[in-house]
Amino acid sequence: MRRRLRALFVSVVIAASGVLPAAAQSIDKQFQQWLVSDLWPEARARGIDQRVFKKSFAGIKPNLKLPDLVLPGQKEPTGSSGQHQAEFRAPSAYFDSVRGIVAGGRSRASQYAQALAAVEQRFGVPRGIVLAVWGRESGFGGAKIPHNAFEVLGTKAFLATRKAMFREEVLAALEMVQKRGVSPDSMRSSWAGALGQPQFMPSSYLKYAVDFDGDGRADIWNSVPDTLASIANYLRSHGWVPRRDWGFEVRLPAQLSCALEGPDQGRRVADWAAMGVQRISGKPFPQQEMSGEGFLMLPAGRNGPAFLVTPNFYRLKDYNESDLYALFIGHAGDRIMYGDVAFTAPWGKVEGFSRSEVAAMQRALERLGHDVGGSDGLVGFKTRRSIGLWQEKAGMVPTCYPDKGLVAKIR
């Protein structure tokens, strides 16, 4: 009876992954052959010792439950079904967890005050920003990091839609073991192969991970000082400008076009102020910001808060390319350090429509000559300002954001 139940359980698990037992065994065999005849020769050419290679991949089999794999006999990557049918979400939903990050960041600002002060002095990145990134990426080290990095990276280098990228990352992981003394058993990662508390890909670890506690190794899994310094080093190395803010919530004059948004339409902060852009708090922009470049950022178009951001905002986007991620980190960092001040302007409601409908609207705008940044169903700044330009040409009051009627009209 137990054997029958076990066999039934195994068959259910295999069916859930969409791979039959014989096919799974075939993939395992192909993976092992790929390791020996394909990956190992390149690893050897890069100076990886065979003992390191064998130890890193000992007992590793491809994890067929990971998303974005193209399995034999399939045309679509796993986990892709229904992606573009998902309901379009209001940007405000992204900030639901900000209070938890702020509370956790404040308690750790006191707990690790000495390390944070040293990190800020060395790298010039404000401690509030470093804490916000740490909290967002791994819950201040409390989030589970469940996967073996070589299992994830090896699987994706063998089967993923972006094989070339993951091939470089798995080779970088081997270099971590060979040259940086990291134990393969300690290399825990996310399902995407991101490592440790800062969630670095292996190539980023090699470039930016810092030994800040002086024990001779950069331990981004267990060492808080190493984690904090590594996050700050990443941002500083990407061009974080010390003594500049990330941005400010602002109020825009009614006549100012929302289509002026974007990192390619920067002006001096003093020029934006002369055009009537004001801080929502009523305070003047800091004097040290006035001669620097600023950029309009409207994550919900005219239907939500507006921001004037600095080049440091785009350094946060280097960590994660999402506008909302960068805004979350900047906002949480401010609240950690300066008080629990939420956005002043309200977020407008988003009527029910799907990402596939947004993608269809984007394709229509592309046919009209607009650069929307790709028809992916996501509303980035290029899509927002394209909507605004279309609305202006149609004689409408520009909002630079989709609504149900607009999605149906732009076809």
CSV table of C-alpha atoms in Angstrom, one decimal:
chain,number,residue,atom,x,y,z
A,1,MET,CA,0.0,0.0,0.0
A,2,ARG,CA,2.8,2.4,0.9
A,3,ARG,CA,4.6,1.6,-2.3
A,4,ARG,CA,1.4,2.4,-4.3
A,5,LEU,CA,0.9,5.7,-2.5
A,6,ARG,CA,4.5,6.6,-3.0
A,7,ALA,CA,4.3,5.8,-6.7
A,8,LEU,CA,1.1,7.9,-7.0
A,9,PHE,CA,2.8,10.8,-5.2
A,10,VAL,CA,5.8,10.7,-7.6
A,11,SER,CA,3.5,10.6,-10.6
A,12,VAL,CA,1.5,13.6,-9.4
A,13,VAL,CA,4.7,15.6,-8.8
A,14,ILE,CA,6.0,14.7,-12.3
A,15,ALA,CA,2.7,15.5,-13.9
A,16,ALA,CA,2.7,18.9,-12.2
A,17,SER,CA,6.1,19.7,-13.8
A,18,GLY,CA,4.7,18.7,-17.2
A,19,VAL,CA,7.5,16.2,-17.8
A,20,LEU,CA,7.0,12.4,-18.1
A,21,PRO,CA,9.5,10.2,-16.2
A,22,ALA,CA,11.3,9.0,-19.3
A,23,ALA,CA,11.6,12.5,-20.6
A,24,ALA,CA,12.9,13.7,-17.2
A,25,GLN,CA,15.5,11.0,-17.2
A,26,SER,CA,16.5,11.9,-20.8
A,27,ILE,CA,16.9,15.6,-19.8
A,28,ASP,CA,19.0,14.5,-16.8
A,29,LYS,CA,21.3,12.5,-19.1
A,30,GLN,CA,21.5,15.3,-21.6
A,31,PHE,CA,22.3,17.8,-18.8
A,32,GLN,CA,25.2,15.6,-17.5
A,33,GLN,CA,26.5,15.3,-21.0
A,34,TRP,CA,26.3,19.0,-21.5
A,35,LEU,CA,28.3,19.6,-18.3
A,36,VAL,CA,31.1,17.3,-19.5
A,37,SER,CA,31.3,18.2,-23.1
A,38,ASP,CA,30.2,21.8,-23.3
A,39,LEU,CA,30.4,23.7,-20.0
A,40,TRP,CA,33.6,22.1,-18.6
A,41,PRO,CA,35.9,22.9,-21.6
A,42,GLU,CA,35.0,26.6,-21.3
A,43,ALA,CA,35.3,26.5,-17.5
A,44,ARG,CA,38.8,24.9,-17.9
A,45,ALA,CA,39.8,27.6,-20.4
A,46,ARG,CA,38.9,30.2,-17.8
A,47,GLY,CA,41.2,28.7,-15.2
A,48,ILE,CA,38.7,26.6,-13.2
A,49,ASP,CA,40.2,23.5,-11.6
A,50,GLN,CA,38.5,20.2,-12.4
A,51,ARG,CA,38.1,19.5,-8.6
A,52,VAL,CA,36.2,22.8,-8.2
A,53,PHE,CA,34.0,22.0,-11.2
A,54,LYS,CA,33.1,18.5,-9.9
A,55,LYS,CA,32.5,19.6,-6.4
A,56,SER,CA,30.2,22.4,-7.5
A,57,PHE,CA,28.1,20.1,-9.6
A,58,ALA,CA,28.2,17.1,-7.4
A,59,GLY,CA,24.7,15.6,-7.3
A,60,ILE,CA,23.2,18.5,-9.3
A,61,LYS,CA,20.3,17.7,-11.6
A,62,PRO,CA,18.2,20.2,-13.7
A,63,ASN,CA,15.3,21.6,-11.7
A,64,LEU,CA,12.4,21.4,-14.1
A,65,LYS,CA,10.1,23.3,-11.8
A,66,LEU,CA,11.9,26.6,-12.5
A,67,PRO,CA,10.1,29.1,-14.7
A,68,ASP,CA,11.3,30.3,-18.1
A,69,LEU,CA,12.6,26.9,-19.3
A,70,VAL,CA,12.0,25.6,-22.8
A,71,LEU,CA,11.7,21.9,-22.3
A,72,PRO,CA,12.1,19.4,-25.1
A,73,GLY,CA,9.0,19.2,-27.2
A,74,GLN,CA,7.7,22.6,-25.9
A,75,LYS,CA,7.5,25.9,-27.8
A,76,GLU,CA,6.6,28.2,-24.9
A,77,PRO,CA,8.7,28.6,-21.8
A,78,THR,CA,7.4,27.2,-18.6
A,79,GLY,CA,5.4,29.5,-16.4
A,80,SER,CA,4.5,31.8,-19.3
A,81,SER,CA,0.9,30.9,-19.8
A,82,GLY,CA,-1.5,33.7,-19.0
A,83,GLN,CA,1.2,36.3,-18.4
A,84,HIS,CA,-0.3,38.8,-20.8
A,85,GLN,CA,-3.9,38.1,-19.6
A,86,ALA,CA,-3.1,39.2,-16.0
A,87,GLU,CA,-5.1,42.0,-14.7
A,88,PHE,CA,-3.4,45.4,-15.0
A,89,ARG,CA,-2.5,46.6,-11.5
A,90,ALA,CA,-2.4,50.2,-10.2
A,91,PRO,CA,1.1,51.4,-9.3
A,92,SER,CA,-0.1,52.1,-5.7
A,93,ALA,CA,-0.3,48.3,-5.1
A,94,TYR,CA,3.5,48.2,-5.3
A,95,PHE,CA,3.9,50.2,-2.1
A,96,ASP,CA,1.7,48.0,0.1
A,97,SER,CA,4.8,46.6,1.9
A,98,VAL,CA,6.6,49.9,2.5
A,99,ARG,CA,5.6,50.2,6.1
A,100,GLY,CA,7.2,46.9,7.0
A,101,ILE,CA,10.4,47.9,5.3
A,102,VAL,CA,10.4,51.3,7.1
A,103,ALA,CA,9.8,49.8,10.5
A,104,GLY,CA,12.5,47.1,10.0
A,105,GLY,CA,14.9,49.7,8.6
A,106,ARG,CA,14.5,52.0,11.6
A,107,SER,CA,15.2,49.3,14.1
A,108,ARG,CA,18.3,48.3,12.2
A,109,ALA,CA,19.5,51.9,11.7
A,110,SER,CA,20.0,51.9,15.4
A,111,GLN,CA,21.2,48.3,15.7
A,112,TYR,CA,23.9,48.7,13.0
A,113,ALA,CA,24.6,52.4,13.4
A,114,GLN,CA,28.4,52.1,13.5
A,115,ALA,CA,28.6,49.9,10.4
A,116,LEU,CA,26.1,52.1,8.5
A,117,ALA,CA,28.1,55.2,9.4
A,118,ALA,CA,31.3,53.6,8.1
A,119,VAL,CA,29.6,52.4,4.9
A,120,GLU,CA,28.1,55.8,4.3
A,121,GLN,CA,31.5,57.5,4.9
A,122,ARG,CA,33.3,55.2,2.5
A,123,PHE,CA,30.8,54.9,-0.3
A,124,GLY,CA,28.8,58.1,-0.1
A,125,VAL,CA,25.4,56.3,-0.3
A,126,PRO,CA,22.9,57.3,2.4
A,127,ARG,CA,22.2,54.7,5.1
A,128,GLY,CA,18.5,55.0,4.5
A,129,ILE,CA,18.9,53.9,0.9
A,130,VAL,CA,21.2,51.0,1.8
A,131,LEU,CA,18.7,49.8,4.5
A,132,ALA,CA,15.8,50.1,2.1
A,133,VAL,CA,17.5,48.0,-0.5
A,134,TRP,CA,18.5,45.4,2.1
A,135,GLY,CA,14.9,45.2,3.4
A,136,ARG,CA,13.4,45.0,-0.1
A,137,GLU,CA,15.8,42.4,-1.4
A,138,SER,CA,15.8,39.9,1.5
A,139,GLY,CA,13.7,41.2,4.4
A,140,PHE,CA,16.9,42.3,6.1
A,141,GLY,CA,18.3,38.8,5.8
A,142,GLY,CA,15.2,37.1,7.1
A,143,ALA,CA,13.8,35.9,3.7
A,144,LYS,CA,14.3,32.2,2.8
A,145,ILE,CA,16.8,31.7,0.0
A,146,PRO,CA,15.9,28.2,-0.8
A,147,HIS,CA,17.9,27.0,-3.9
A,148,ASN,CA,21.3,25.7,-4.6
A,149,ALA,CA,22.9,28.3,-6.9
A,150,PHE,CA,24.5,25.7,-9.2
A,151,GLU,CA,21.2,23.8,-9.6
A,152,VAL,CA,19.4,27.0,-10.7
A,153,LEU,CA,22.2,28.5,-12.8
A,154,GLY,CA,23.1,25.2,-14.4
A,155,THR,CA,19.5,24.5,-15.2
A,156,LYS,CA,19.0,27.9,-16.8
A,157,ALA,CA,22.2,27.8,-18.7
A,158,PHE,CA,21.1,24.5,-20.2
A,159,LEU,CA,17.4,25.1,-20.7
A,160,ALA,CA,16.4,28.7,-20.2
A,161,THR,CA,15.2,31.3,-22.7
A,162,ARG,CA,18.3,33.3,-22.0
A,163,LYS,CA,20.9,30.6,-22.0
A,164,ALA,CA,23.9,32.9,-22.9
A,165,MET,CA,23.3,35.1,-19.9
A,166,PHE,CA,23.0,32.3,-17.5
A,167,ARG,CA,26.0,30.5,-19.0
A,168,GLU,CA,28.1,33.6,-18.0
A,169,GLU,CA,26.6,33.6,-14.6
A,170,VAL,CA,27.3,29.9,-13.9
A,171,LEU,CA,30.9,30.4,-15.0
A,172,ALA,CA,31.1,33.4,-12.7
A,173,ALA,CA,29.7,31.2,-9.9
A,174,LEU,CA,32.5,28.8,-10.5
A,175,GLU,CA,35.0,31.6,-10.3
A,176,MET,CA,33.6,32.6,-7.0
A,177,VAL,CA,34.5,29.1,-5.7
A,178,GLN,CA,37.9,29.0,-7.4
A,179,LYS,CA,39.2,32.5,-6.7
A,180,ARG,CA,37.1,33.9,-3.9
A,181,GLY,CA,37.0,30.8,-1.6
A,182,VAL,CA,33.2,30.6,-1.5
A,183,SER,CA,31.9,27.1,-0.6
A,184,PRO,CA,29.4,25.7,-3.2
A,185,ASP,CA,27.3,24.4,-0.4
A,186,SER,CA,26.9,27.9,1.0
A,187,MET,CA,25.8,29.4,-2.3
A,188,ARG,CA,22.1,29.7,-1.7
A,189,SER,CA,20.1,31.6,-4.4
A,190,SER,CA,16.6,32.7,-5.5
A,191,TRP,CA,14.8,30.9,-8.3
A,192,ALA,CA,16.5,33.4,-10.7
A,193,GLY,CA,20.0,32.6,-9.4
A,194,ALA,CA,20.4,35.8,-7.3
A,195,LEU,CA,22.7,35.3,-4.3
A,196,GLY,CA,22.5,36.2,-0.6
A,197,GLN,CA,21.0,39.1,1.2
A,198,PRO,CA,21.8,41.7,-1.5
A,199,GLN,CA,20.5,39.3,-4.2
A,200,PHE,CA,23.5,39.7,-6.4
A,201,MET,CA,24.0,37.6,-9.5
A,202,PRO,CA,27.4,35.9,-9.5
A,203,SER,CA,28.9,38.4,-11.9
A,204,SER,CA,27.9,41.2,-9.6
A,205,TYR,CA,29.3,39.4,-6.6
A,206,LEU,CA,32.7,39.3,-8.3
A,207,LYS,CA,32.6,43.0,-9.1
A,208,TYR,CA,30.9,44.5,-6.1
A,209,ALA,CA,30.9,42.2,-3.0
A,210,VAL,CA,33.0,43.7,-0.2
A,211,ASP,CA,34.7,42.2,2.9
A,212,PHE,CA,33.7,44.9,5.4
A,213,ASP,CA,34.0,43.0,8.6
A,214,GLY,CA,37.7,42.1,8.0
A,215,ASP,CA,37.4,38.3,8.1
A,216,GLY,CA,39.0,37.9,4.7
A,217,ARG,CA,36.0,37.0,2.6
A,218,ALA,CA,32.9,38.8,1.3
A,219,ASP,CA,30.1,36.9,3.0
A,220,ILE,CA,26.8,38.3,1.6
A,221,TRP,CA,24.8,35.4,3.2
A,222,ASN,CA,25.7,35.8,6.8
A,223,SER,CA,27.6,39.0,7.4
A,224,VAL,CA,25.6,42.2,7.9
A,225,PRO,CA,28.6,44.6,7.4
A,226,ASP,CA,29.6,42.8,4.2
A,227,THR,CA,26.0,42.9,3.0
A,228,LEU,CA,25.6,46.7,3.7
A,229,ALA,CA,28.9,47.6,2.1
A,230,SER,CA,28.3,45.4,-0.9
A,231,ILE,CA,24.9,47.2,-1.6
A,232,ALA,CA,26.6,50.6,-1.2
A,233,ASN,CA,29.5,49.6,-3.4
A,234,TYR,CA,27.2,48.4,-6.1
A,235,LEU,CA,25.4,51.8,-6.2
A,236,ARG,CA,28.5,53.9,-5.9
A,237,SER,CA,30.3,51.9,-8.7
A,238,HIS,CA,27.3,52.5,-10.9
A,239,GLY,CA,27.6,56.2,-10.4
A,240,TRP,CA,25.7,57.2,-7.3
A,241,VAL,CA,26.5,60.9,-6.7
A,242,PRO,CA,27.3,61.7,-3.1
A,243,ARG,CA,25.4,64.6,-1.5
A,244,ARG,CA,22.6,64.5,-4.0
A,245,ASP,CA,19.1,63.3,-3.2
A,246,TRP,CA,17.3,60.6,-5.2
A,247,GLY,CA,14.3,62.9,-5.9
A,248,PHE,CA,11.3,64.8,-4.6
A,249,GLU,CA,7.6,64.6,-4.8
A,250,VAL,CA,6.4,67.7,-6.7
A,251,ARG,CA,3.4,69.6,-7.8
A,252,LEU,CA,3.2,70.3,-11.5
A,253,PRO,CA,1.5,73.4,-13.1
A,254,ALA,CA,-1.6,72.4,-15.1
A,255,GLN,CA,-0.2,73.6,-18.3
A,256,LEU,CA,3.0,71.6,-18.1
A,257,SER,CA,2.9,68.6,-20.4
A,258,CYS,CA,3.2,65.2,-18.8
A,259,ALA,CA,4.9,64.0,-22.0
A,260,LEU,CA,8.1,65.8,-20.7
A,261,GLU,CA,8.8,62.7,-18.6
A,262,GLY,CA,11.9,60.6,-19.0
A,263,PRO,CA,15.6,60.3,-18.5
A,264,ASP,CA,16.3,61.7,-22.0
A,265,GLN,CA,14.4,65.0,-21.2
A,266,GLY,CA,16.4,66.3,-18.3
A,267,ARG,CA,16.8,70.0,-17.3
A,268,ARG,CA,18.5,71.7,-14.4
A,269,VAL,CA,16.4,71.6,-11.3
A,270,ALA,CA,16.5,75.4,-11.3
A,271,ASP,CA,14.9,75.4,-14.8
A,272,TRP,CA,12.1,73.0,-13.7
A,273,ALA,CA,11.5,75.4,-10.8
A,274,ALA,CA,11.3,78.3,-13.2
A,275,MET,CA,8.6,76.4,-15.1
A,276,GLY,CA,6.5,76.2,-12.0
A,277,VAL,CA,7.5,72.8,-10.7
A,278,GLN,CA,7.3,72.9,-6.8
A,279,ARG,CA,8.1,70.5,-4.0
A,280,ILE,CA,4.8,69.2,-2.6
A,281,SER,CA,6.0,70.1,0.9
A,282,GLY,CA,6.2,73.8,-0.1
A,283,LYS,CA,9.9,73.9,0.8
A,284,PRO,CA,12.4,75.2,-1.9
A,285,PHE,CA,14.6,72.6,-3.6
A,286,PRO,CA,17.9,72.3,-1.7
A,287,GLN,CA,20.5,74.8,-3.0
A,288,GLN,CA,23.0,72.1,-3.9
A,289,GLU,CA,20.4,70.5,-6.2
A,290,MET,CA,19.6,73.7,-8.2
A,291,SER,CA,22.4,73.4,-10.7
A,292,GLY,CA,22.1,69.7,-11.1
A,293,GLU,CA,20.0,67.8,-13.6
A,294,GLY,CA,16.5,66.6,-12.8
A,295,PHE,CA,14.0,64.5,-14.6
A,296,LEU,CA,10.2,64.4,-14.5
A,297,MET,CA,8.9,61.0,-13.3
A,298,LEU,CA,5.1,60.2,-13.4
A,299,PRO,CA,4.5,56.5,-12.5
A,300,ALA,CA,0.7,57.0,-12.9
A,301,GLY,CA,0.8,59.9,-15.3
A,302,ARG,CA,-1.5,62.7,-14.1
A,303,ASN,CA,-3.4,60.1,-12.0
A,304,GLY,CA,-0.9,59.9,-9.2
A,305,PRO,CA,2.0,61.6,-7.5
A,306,ALA,CA,4.6,63.4,-9.6
A,307,PHE,CA,8.3,63.4,-8.9
A,308,LEU,CA,11.4,65.3,-9.9
A,309,VAL,CA,14.2,62.8,-9.7
A,310,THR,CA,18.0,63.1,-9.9
A,311,PRO,CA,20.6,60.8,-11.6
A,312,ASN,CA,20.7,58.8,-8.4
A,313,PHE,CA,17.2,57.6,-9.1
A,314,TYR,CA,18.5,55.8,-12.2
A,315,ARG,CA,21.3,54.3,-10.1
A,316,LEU,CA,18.6,52.6,-8.1
A,317,LYS,CA,17.2,51.4,-11.4
A,318,ASP,CA,20.5,49.8,-12.1
A,319,TYR,CA,19.8,47.6,-9.1
A,320,ASN,CA,16.4,46.8,-10.5
A,321,GLU,CA,15.2,48.3,-13.7
A,322,SER,CA,11.6,49.0,-12.5
A,323,ASP,CA,10.6,52.6,-12.0
A,324,LEU,CA,8.4,51.6,-9.1
A,325,TYR,CA,11.3,49.7,-7.5
A,326,ALA,CA,13.5,52.8,-7.6
A,327,LEU,CA,10.7,54.9,-6.3
A,328,PHE,CA,10.0,52.4,-3.5
A,329,ILE,CA,13.6,52.4,-2.4
A,330,GLY,CA,13.9,56.2,-2.4
A,331,HIS,CA,10.6,56.7,-0.6
A,332,ALA,CA,11.3,54.0,2.0
A,333,GLY,CA,14.8,55.4,2.6
A,334,ASP,CA,13.4,58.8,3.2
A,335,ARG,CA,10.9,57.5,5.7
A,336,ILE,CA,13.5,55.4,7.5
A,337,MET,CA,15.6,58.4,8.1
A,338,TYR,CA,13.3,61.4,8.2
A,339,GLY,CA,9.9,60.3,9.4
A,340,ASP,CA,6.8,58.5,8.3
A,341,VAL,CA,5.7,60.8,5.5
A,342,ALA,CA,3.6,59.1,2.9
A,343,PHE,CA,3.1,60.4,-0.6
A,344,THR,CA,0.9,63.5,-0.6
A,345,ALA,CA,-0.9,63.2,-3.9
A,346,PRO,CA,-3.4,60.3,-4.1
A,347,TRP,CA,-3.1,57.5,-6.5
A,348,GLY,CA,-6.0,57.3,-9.0
A,349,LYS,CA,-8.0,54.1,-9.5
A,350,VAL,CA,-7.2,51.8,-12.4
A,351,GLU,CA,-10.3,50.4,-14.2
A,352,GLY,CA,-10.3,46.7,-15.0
A,353,PHE,CA,-8.3,45.8,-18.1
A,354,SER,CA,-5.6,43.3,-18.8
A,355,ARG,CA,-2.0,43.4,-19.8
A,356,SER,CA,-2.8,42.0,-23.1
A,357,GLU,CA,-5.1,44.9,-23.8
A,358,VAL,CA,-2.3,47.3,-22.8
A,359,ALA,CA,0.0,45.5,-25.2
A,360,ALA,CA,-2.5,45.8,-28.0
A,361,MET,CA,-2.7,49.6,-27.3
A,362,GLN,CA,1.1,49.7,-27.3
A,363,ARG,CA,1.3,48.0,-30.7
A,364,ALA,CA,-1.3,50.5,-32.1
A,365,LEU,CA,0.9,53.4,-30.8
A,366,GLU,CA,3.9,51.9,-32.4
A,367,ARG,CA,2.1,51.7,-35.8
A,368,LEU,CA,1.4,55.4,-35.4
A,369,GLY,CA,5.2,56.1,-35.0
A,370,HIS,CA,5.5,56.2,-31.2
A,371,ASP,CA,8.3,54.7,-29.3
A,372,VAL,CA,6.6,52.9,-26.4
A,373,GLY,CA,9.6,50.9,-25.3
A,374,GLY,CA,8.1,47.6,-26.4
A,375,SER,CA,4.6,46.0,-26.4
A,376,ASP,CA,5.0,44.1,-23.1
A,377,GLY,CA,1.8,45.2,-21.4
A,378,LEU,CA,3.8,47.3,-18.9
A,379,VAL,CA,3.4,51.0,-18.8
A,380,GLY,CA,6.9,52.5,-18.6
A,381,PHE,CA,7.8,56.1,-19.2
A,382,LYS,CA,8.0,55.7,-23.0
A,383,THR,CA,4.5,54.3,-23.1
A,384,ARG,CA,3.2,57.0,-20.7
A,385,ARG,CA,4.5,59.9,-22.7
A,386,SER,CA,3.4,58.3,-26.0
A,387,ILE,CA,-0.1,58.2,-24.5
A,388,GLY,CA,0.2,61.8,-23.6
A,389,LEU,CA,1.4,62.8,-27.1
A,390,TRP,CA,-1.5,60.9,-28.7
A,391,GLN,CA,-4.0,62.6,-26.3
A,392,GLU,CA,-2.6,66.0,-27.1
A,393,LYS,CA,-2.9,65.4,-30.9
A,394,ALA,CA,-6.4,64.1,-30.4
A,395,GLY,CA,-7.4,67.3,-28.6
A,396,MET,CA,-7.8,65.6,-25.2
A,397,VAL,CA,-6.5,66.7,-21.8
A,398,PRO,CA,-3.3,64.5,-21.5
A,399,THR,CA,-3.1,62.1,-18.6
A,400,CYS,CA,-0.2,60.0,-19.8
A,401,TYR,CA,-1.8,56.9,-18.4
A,402,PRO,CA,-4.2,54.3,-19.8
A,403,ASP,CA,-7.8,53.9,-18.7
A,404,LYS,CA,-10.4,51.5,-19.9
A,405,GLY,CA,-11.8,53.9,-22.5
A,406,LEU,CA,-8.4,54.8,-23.8
A,407,VAL,CA,-7.3,51.2,-24.1
A,408,ALA,CA,-10.3,50.5,-26.3
A,409,LYS,CA,-9.9,53.7,-28.3
A,410,ILE,CA,-6.3,53.4,-29.3
A,411,ARG,CA,-6.4,50.4,-31.6
